[in-house]
mmCIF file of C-alpha atoms in Angstrom:
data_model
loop_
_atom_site.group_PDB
_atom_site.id
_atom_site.type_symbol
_atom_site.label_atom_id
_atom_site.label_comp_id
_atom_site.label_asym_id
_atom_site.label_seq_id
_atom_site.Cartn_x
_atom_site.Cartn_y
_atom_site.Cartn_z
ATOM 1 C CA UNK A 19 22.663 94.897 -37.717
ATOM 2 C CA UNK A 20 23.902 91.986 -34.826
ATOM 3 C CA UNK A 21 21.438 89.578 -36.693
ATOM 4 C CA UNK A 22 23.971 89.650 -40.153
ATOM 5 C CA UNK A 23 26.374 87.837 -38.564
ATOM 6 C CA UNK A 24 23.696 84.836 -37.609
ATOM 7 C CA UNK A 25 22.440 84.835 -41.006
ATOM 8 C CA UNK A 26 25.791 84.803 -42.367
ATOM 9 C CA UNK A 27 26.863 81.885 -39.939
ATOM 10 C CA UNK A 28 23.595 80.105 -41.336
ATOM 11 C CA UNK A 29 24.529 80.803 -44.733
ATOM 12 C CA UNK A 30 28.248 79.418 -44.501
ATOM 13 C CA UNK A 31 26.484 76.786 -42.318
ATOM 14 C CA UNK A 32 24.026 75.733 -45.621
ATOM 15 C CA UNK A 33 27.089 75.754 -48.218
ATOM 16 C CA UNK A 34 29.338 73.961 -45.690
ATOM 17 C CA UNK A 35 26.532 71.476 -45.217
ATOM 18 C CA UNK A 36 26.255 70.948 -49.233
ATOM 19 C CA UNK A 37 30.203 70.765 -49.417
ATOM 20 C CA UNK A 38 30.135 68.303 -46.486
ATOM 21 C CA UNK A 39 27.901 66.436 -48.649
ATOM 22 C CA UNK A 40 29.474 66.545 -51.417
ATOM 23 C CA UNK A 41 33.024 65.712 -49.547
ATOM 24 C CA UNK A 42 31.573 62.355 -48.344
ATOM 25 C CA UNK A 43 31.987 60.842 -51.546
ATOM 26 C CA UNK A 44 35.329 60.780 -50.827
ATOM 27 C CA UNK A 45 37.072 58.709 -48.456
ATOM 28 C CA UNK A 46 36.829 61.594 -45.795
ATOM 29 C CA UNK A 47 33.359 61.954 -44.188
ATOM 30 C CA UNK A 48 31.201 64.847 -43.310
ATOM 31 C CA UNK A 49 31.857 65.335 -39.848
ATOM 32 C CA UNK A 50 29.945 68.226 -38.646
ATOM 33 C CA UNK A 51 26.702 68.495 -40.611
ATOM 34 C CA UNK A 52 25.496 64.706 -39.816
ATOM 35 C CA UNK A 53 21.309 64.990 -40.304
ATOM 36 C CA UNK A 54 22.088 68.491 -40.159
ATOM 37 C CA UNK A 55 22.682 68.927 -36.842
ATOM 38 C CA UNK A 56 19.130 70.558 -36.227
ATOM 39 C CA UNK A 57 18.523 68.426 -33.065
ATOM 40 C CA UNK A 58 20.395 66.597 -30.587
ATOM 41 C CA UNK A 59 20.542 63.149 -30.873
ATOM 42 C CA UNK A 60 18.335 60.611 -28.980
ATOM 43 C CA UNK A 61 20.236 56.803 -29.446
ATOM 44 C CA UNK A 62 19.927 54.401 -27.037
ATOM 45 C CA UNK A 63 20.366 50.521 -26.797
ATOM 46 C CA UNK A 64 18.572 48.770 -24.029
ATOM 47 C CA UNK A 65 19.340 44.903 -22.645
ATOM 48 C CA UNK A 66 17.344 42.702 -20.219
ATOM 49 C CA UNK A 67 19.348 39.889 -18.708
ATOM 50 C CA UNK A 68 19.241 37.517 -16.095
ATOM 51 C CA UNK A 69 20.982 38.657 -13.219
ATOM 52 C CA UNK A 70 21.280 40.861 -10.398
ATOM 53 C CA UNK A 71 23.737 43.371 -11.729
ATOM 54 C CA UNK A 72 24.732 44.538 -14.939
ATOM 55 C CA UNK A 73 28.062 43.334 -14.785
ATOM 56 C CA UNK A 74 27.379 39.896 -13.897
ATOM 57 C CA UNK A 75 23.280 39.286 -15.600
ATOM 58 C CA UNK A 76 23.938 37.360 -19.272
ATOM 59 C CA UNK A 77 22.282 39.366 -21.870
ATOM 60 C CA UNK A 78 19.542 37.736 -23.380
ATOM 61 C CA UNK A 79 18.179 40.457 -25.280
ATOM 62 C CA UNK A 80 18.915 43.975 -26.836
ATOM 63 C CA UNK A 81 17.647 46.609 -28.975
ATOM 64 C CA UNK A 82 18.433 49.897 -30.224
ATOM 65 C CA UNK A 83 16.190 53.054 -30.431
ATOM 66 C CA UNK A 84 16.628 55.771 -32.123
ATOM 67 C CA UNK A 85 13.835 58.689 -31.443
ATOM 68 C CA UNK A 86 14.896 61.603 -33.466
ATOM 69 C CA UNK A 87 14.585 62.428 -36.538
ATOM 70 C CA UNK A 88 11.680 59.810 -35.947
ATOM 71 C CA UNK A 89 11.186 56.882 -33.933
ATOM 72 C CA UNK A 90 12.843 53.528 -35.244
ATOM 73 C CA UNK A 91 15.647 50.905 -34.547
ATOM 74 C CA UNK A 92 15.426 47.486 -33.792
ATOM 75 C CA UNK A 93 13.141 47.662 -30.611
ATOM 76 C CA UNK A 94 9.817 46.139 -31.601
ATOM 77 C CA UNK A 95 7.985 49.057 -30.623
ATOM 78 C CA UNK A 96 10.017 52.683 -31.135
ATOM 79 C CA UNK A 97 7.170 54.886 -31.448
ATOM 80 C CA UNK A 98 5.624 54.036 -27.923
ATOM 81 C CA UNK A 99 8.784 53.615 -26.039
ATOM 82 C CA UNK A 100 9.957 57.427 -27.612
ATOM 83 C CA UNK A 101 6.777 58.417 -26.422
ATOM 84 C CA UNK A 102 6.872 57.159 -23.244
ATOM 85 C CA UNK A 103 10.153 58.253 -22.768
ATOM 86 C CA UNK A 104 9.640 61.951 -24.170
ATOM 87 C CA UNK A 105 6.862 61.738 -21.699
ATOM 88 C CA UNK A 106 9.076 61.261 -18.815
ATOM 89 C CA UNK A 107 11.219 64.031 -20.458
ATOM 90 C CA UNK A 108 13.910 60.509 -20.703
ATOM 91 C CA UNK A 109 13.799 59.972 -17.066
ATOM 92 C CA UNK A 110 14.729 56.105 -17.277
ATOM 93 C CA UNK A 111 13.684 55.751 -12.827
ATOM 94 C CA UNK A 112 10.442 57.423 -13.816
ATOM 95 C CA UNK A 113 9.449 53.779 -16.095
ATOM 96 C CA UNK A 114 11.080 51.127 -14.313
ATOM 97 C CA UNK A 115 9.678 52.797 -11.007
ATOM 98 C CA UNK A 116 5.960 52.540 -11.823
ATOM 99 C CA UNK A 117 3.185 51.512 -9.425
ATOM 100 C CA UNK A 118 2.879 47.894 -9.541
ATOM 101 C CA UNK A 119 -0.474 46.726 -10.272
ATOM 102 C CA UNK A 120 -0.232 43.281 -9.408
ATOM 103 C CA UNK A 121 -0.073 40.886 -7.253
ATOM 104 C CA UNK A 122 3.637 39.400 -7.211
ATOM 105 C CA UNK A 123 5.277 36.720 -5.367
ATOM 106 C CA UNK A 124 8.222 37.860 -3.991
ATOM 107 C CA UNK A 125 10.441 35.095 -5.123
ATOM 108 C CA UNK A 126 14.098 36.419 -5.703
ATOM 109 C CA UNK A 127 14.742 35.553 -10.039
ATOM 110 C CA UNK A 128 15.952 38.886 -10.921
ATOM 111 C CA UNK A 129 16.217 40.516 -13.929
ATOM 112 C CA UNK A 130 18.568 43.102 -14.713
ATOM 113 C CA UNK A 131 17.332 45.958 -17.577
ATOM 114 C CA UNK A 132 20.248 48.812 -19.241
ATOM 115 C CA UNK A 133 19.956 51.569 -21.176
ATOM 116 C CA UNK A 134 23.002 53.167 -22.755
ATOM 117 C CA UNK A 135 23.090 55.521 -25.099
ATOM 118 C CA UNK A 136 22.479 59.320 -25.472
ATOM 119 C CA UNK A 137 18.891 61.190 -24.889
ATOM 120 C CA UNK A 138 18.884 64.764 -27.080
ATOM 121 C CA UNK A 139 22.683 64.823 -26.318
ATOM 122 C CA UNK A 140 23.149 63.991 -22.869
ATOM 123 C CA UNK A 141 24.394 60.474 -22.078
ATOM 124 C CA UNK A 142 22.638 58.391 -20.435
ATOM 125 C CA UNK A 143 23.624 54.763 -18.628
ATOM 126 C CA UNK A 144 20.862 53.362 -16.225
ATOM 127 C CA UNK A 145 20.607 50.033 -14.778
ATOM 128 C CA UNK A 146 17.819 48.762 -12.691
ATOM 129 C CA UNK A 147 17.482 45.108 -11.401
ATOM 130 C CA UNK A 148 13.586 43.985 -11.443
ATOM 131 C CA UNK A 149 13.138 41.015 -8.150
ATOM 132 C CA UNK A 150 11.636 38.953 -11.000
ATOM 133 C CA UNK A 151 9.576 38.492 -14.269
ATOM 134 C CA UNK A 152 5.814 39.634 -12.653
ATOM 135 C CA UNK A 153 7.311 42.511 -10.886
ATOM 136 C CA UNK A 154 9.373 43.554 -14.298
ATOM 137 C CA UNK A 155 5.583 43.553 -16.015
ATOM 138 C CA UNK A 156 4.669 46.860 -14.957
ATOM 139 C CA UNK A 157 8.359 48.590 -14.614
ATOM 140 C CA UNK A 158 9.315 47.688 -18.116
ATOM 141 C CA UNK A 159 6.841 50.065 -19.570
ATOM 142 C CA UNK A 160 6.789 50.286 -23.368
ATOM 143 C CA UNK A 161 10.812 51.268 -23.273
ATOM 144 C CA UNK A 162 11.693 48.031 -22.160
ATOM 145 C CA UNK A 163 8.977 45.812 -23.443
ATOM 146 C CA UNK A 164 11.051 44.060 -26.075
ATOM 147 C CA UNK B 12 22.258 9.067 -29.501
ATOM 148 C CA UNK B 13 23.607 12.763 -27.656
ATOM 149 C CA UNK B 14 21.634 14.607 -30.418
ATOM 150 C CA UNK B 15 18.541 13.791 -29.279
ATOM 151 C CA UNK B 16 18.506 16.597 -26.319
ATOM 152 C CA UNK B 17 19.811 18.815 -28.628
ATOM 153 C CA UNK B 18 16.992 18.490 -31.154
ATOM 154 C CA UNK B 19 14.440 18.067 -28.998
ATOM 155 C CA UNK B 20 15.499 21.381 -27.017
ATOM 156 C CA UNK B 21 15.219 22.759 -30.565
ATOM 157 C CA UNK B 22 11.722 21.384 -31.178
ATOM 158 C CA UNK B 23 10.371 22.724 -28.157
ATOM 159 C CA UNK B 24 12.342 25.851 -28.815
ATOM 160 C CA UNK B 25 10.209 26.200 -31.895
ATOM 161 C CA UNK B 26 6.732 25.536 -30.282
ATOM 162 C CA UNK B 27 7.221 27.861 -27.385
ATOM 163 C CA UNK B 28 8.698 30.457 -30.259
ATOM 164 C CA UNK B 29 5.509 30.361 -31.846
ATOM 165 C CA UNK B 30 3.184 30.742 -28.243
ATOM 166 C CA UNK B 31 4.933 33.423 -27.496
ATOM 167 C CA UNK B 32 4.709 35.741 -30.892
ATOM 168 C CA UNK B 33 0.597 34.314 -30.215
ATOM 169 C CA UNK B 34 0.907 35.797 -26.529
ATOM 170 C CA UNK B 35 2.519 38.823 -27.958
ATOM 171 C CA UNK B 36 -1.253 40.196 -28.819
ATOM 172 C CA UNK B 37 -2.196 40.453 -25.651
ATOM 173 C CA UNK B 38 -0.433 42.616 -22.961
ATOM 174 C CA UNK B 39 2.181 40.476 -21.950
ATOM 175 C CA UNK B 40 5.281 40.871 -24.424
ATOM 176 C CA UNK B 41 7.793 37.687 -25.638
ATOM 177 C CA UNK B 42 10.068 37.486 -23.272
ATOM 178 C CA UNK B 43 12.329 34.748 -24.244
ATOM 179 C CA UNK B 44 12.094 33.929 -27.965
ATOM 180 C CA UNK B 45 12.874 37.860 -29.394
ATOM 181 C CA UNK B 46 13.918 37.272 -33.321
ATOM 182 C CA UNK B 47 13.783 33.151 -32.295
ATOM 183 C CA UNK B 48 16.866 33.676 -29.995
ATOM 184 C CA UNK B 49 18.812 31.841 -32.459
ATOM 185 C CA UNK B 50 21.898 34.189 -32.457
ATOM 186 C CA UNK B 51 23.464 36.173 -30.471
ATOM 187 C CA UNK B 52 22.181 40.026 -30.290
ATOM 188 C CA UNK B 53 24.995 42.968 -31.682
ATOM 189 C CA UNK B 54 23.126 46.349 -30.521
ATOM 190 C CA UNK B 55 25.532 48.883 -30.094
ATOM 191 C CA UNK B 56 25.698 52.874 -29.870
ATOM 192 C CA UNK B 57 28.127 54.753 -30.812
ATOM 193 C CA UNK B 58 28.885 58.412 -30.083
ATOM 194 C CA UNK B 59 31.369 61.067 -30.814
ATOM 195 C CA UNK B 60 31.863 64.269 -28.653
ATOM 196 C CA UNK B 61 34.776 66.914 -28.649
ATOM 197 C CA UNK B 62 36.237 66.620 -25.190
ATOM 198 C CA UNK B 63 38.647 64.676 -23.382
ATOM 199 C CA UNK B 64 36.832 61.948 -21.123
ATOM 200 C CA UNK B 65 33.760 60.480 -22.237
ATOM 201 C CA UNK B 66 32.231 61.796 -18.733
ATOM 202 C CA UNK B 67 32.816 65.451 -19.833
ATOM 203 C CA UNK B 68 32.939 65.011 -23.497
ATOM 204 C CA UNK B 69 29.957 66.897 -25.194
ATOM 205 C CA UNK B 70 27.973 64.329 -27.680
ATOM 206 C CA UNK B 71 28.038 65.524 -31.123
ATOM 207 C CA UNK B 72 26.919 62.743 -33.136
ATOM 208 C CA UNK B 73 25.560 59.472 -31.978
ATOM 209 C CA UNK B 74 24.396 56.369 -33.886
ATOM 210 C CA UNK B 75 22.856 52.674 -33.170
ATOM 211 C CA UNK B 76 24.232 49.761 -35.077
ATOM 212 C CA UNK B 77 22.952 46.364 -35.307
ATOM 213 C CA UNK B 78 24.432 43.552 -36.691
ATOM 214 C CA UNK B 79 22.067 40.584 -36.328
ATOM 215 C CA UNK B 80 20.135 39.130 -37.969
ATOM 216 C CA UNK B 81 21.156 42.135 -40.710
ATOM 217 C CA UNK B 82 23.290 45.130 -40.695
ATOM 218 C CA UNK B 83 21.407 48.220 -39.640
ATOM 219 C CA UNK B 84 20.858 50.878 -37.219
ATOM 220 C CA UNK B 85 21.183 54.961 -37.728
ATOM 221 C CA UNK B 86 24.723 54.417 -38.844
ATOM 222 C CA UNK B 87 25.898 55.472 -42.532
ATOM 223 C CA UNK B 88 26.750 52.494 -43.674
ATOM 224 C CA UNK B 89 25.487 49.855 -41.246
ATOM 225 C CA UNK B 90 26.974 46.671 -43.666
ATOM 226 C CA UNK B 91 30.901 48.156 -43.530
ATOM 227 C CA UNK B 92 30.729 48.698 -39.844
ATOM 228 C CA UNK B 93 29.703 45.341 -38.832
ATOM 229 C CA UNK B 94 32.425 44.209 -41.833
ATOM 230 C CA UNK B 95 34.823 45.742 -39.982
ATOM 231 C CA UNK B 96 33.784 44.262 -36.096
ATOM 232 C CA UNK B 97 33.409 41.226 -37.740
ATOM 233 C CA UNK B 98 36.828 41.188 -39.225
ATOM 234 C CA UNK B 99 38.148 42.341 -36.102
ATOM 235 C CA UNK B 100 35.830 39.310 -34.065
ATOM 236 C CA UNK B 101 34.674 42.800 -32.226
ATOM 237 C CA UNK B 102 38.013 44.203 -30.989
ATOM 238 C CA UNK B 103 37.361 47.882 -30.804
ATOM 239 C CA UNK B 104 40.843 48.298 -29.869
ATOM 240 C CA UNK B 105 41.859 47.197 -32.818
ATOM 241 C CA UNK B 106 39.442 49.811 -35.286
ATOM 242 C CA UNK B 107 40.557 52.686 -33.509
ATOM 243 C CA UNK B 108 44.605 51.216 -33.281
ATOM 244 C CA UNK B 109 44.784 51.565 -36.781
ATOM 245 C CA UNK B 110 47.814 52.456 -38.269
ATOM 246 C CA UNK B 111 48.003 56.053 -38.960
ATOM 247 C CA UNK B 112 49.400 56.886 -42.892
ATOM 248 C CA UNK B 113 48.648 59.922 -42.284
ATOM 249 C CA UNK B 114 50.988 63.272 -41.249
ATOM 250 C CA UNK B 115 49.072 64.744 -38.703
ATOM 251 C CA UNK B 116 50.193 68.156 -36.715
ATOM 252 C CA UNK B 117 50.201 67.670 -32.414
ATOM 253 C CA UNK B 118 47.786 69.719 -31.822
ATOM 254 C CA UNK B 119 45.544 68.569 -28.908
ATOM 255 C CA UNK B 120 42.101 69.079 -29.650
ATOM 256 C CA UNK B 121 40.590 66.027 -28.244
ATOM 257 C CA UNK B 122 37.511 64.021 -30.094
ATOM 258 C CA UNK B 123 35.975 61.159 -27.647
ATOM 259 C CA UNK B 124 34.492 58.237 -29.653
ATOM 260 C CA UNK B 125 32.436 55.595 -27.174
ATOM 261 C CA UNK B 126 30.417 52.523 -28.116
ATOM 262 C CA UNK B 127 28.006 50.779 -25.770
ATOM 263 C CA UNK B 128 26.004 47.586 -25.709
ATOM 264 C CA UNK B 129 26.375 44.194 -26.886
ATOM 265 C CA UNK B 130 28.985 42.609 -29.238
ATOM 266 C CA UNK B 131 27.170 38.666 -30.333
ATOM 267 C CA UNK B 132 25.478 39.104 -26.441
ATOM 268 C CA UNK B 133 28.916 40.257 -24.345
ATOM 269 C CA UNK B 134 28.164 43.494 -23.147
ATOM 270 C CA UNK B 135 30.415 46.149 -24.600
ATOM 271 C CA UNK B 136 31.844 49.675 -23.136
ATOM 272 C CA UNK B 137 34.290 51.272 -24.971
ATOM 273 C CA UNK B 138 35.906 54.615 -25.044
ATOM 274 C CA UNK B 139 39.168 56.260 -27.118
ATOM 275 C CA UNK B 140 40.398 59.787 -27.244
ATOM 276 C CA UNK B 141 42.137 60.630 -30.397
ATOM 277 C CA UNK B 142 44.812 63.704 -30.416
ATOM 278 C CA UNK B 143 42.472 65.821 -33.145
ATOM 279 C CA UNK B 144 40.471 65.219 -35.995
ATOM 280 C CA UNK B 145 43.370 64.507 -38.273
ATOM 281 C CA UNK B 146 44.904 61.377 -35.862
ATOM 282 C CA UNK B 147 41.049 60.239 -35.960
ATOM 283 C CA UNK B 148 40.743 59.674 -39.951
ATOM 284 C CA UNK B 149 42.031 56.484 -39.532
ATOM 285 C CA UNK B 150 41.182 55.094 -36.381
ATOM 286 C CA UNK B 151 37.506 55.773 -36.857
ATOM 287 C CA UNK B 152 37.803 52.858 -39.305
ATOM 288 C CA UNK B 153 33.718 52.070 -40.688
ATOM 289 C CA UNK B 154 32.559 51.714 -37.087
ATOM 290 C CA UNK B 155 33.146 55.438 -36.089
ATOM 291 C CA UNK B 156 32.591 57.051 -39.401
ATOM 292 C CA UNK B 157 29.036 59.034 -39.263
#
């Protein structure tokens, strides 16, 4: 008999959910059944700036990414950077680390990349500083192509 | 005759806008002319977790906002939140310093709300604990209601 109470939890859940729903016509919102709460949530926004740290780089560009319930936001690409970043199981060192392919001068320009946010519920704030545009070609990887 | 730099930065602004969405089919992304770089980016996202601190707070619900060159994002109601940060020239002190008409009991049963990223391209970090869920009705304001 231990699974009754689940099902009964999942029941009150469902007619919570639909009075939740109902509620947010109102002025007060549903706060506990947001998208259903069936995953954890995967929202990031990501910057590239000219700089050497993230305090002190001006912003020159940012996006948001959203990856669940499906890939979107205002990054030009969301379905190949949640890929590559569900490939990596979110591990931001694991794309801005990758083997450089090219030849690069080593001229000191850098560039500063951020991503803030939350990855299926655990925050997340990582900062890397690229030495300059050619070596940022390969480290950007489709997360931070944008 | 001080206009001239200033249009002709523009004009050139416009040809290199266009190379670069060209470029942008082969491997080698935009890099400087993302949405024509003619405003300021407002990527932000926002999260709230029941906790104390946002470093030990546990994420419940997160969202992305964006409020150039539209309102949108994951958030409810993208246009009201960017409303409100607008009226408030992006003072998130201010939304969640609202007045509170409410009677609320003490009870301390902490809700952490954070937002992260950029605010018209200054980078943003910003975190406030509210007493309970009752105190937080009306500092959540638009920006924190999802």
């Amino acid at each position: 008999m231990r699974y009754i109470p689940g099902a009964l939890a999942l029941g009150a859940a469902l007619v919570l959910g639909s009075l939740a729903t109902t509620a947010q016509a109102a002025d007060t919102p549903a706060q506990t059944f947001r998208s259903g709460g069936l995953y954890a949530p995967t929202e990031l926004v990501m910057t590239v700036g000219q700089g050497e740290t993230r305090e002190t780089a001006t912003v020159e560009r940012a996006v948001t990414l959203s990856c669940t319930p499906r890939a979107t936001g205002s990054h030009p690409n969301p379905q190949a950077a949640c890929a590559q970043l569900r490939s990596l199981s979110g591990d931001f060192t694991a794309v801005t680390g990758a083997t450089t392919q090219r030849v690069c001068t080593k001229e000191w320009d850098p560039i500063v990349v951020t991503a803030d946010g939350v990855w299926q519920g655990r925050r997340v704030s990582y900062t890397y500083t690229f030495a300059n545009s050619c070596t940022m070609m390969d480290g950007q990887g489709s997360v931070f192509r944008f």
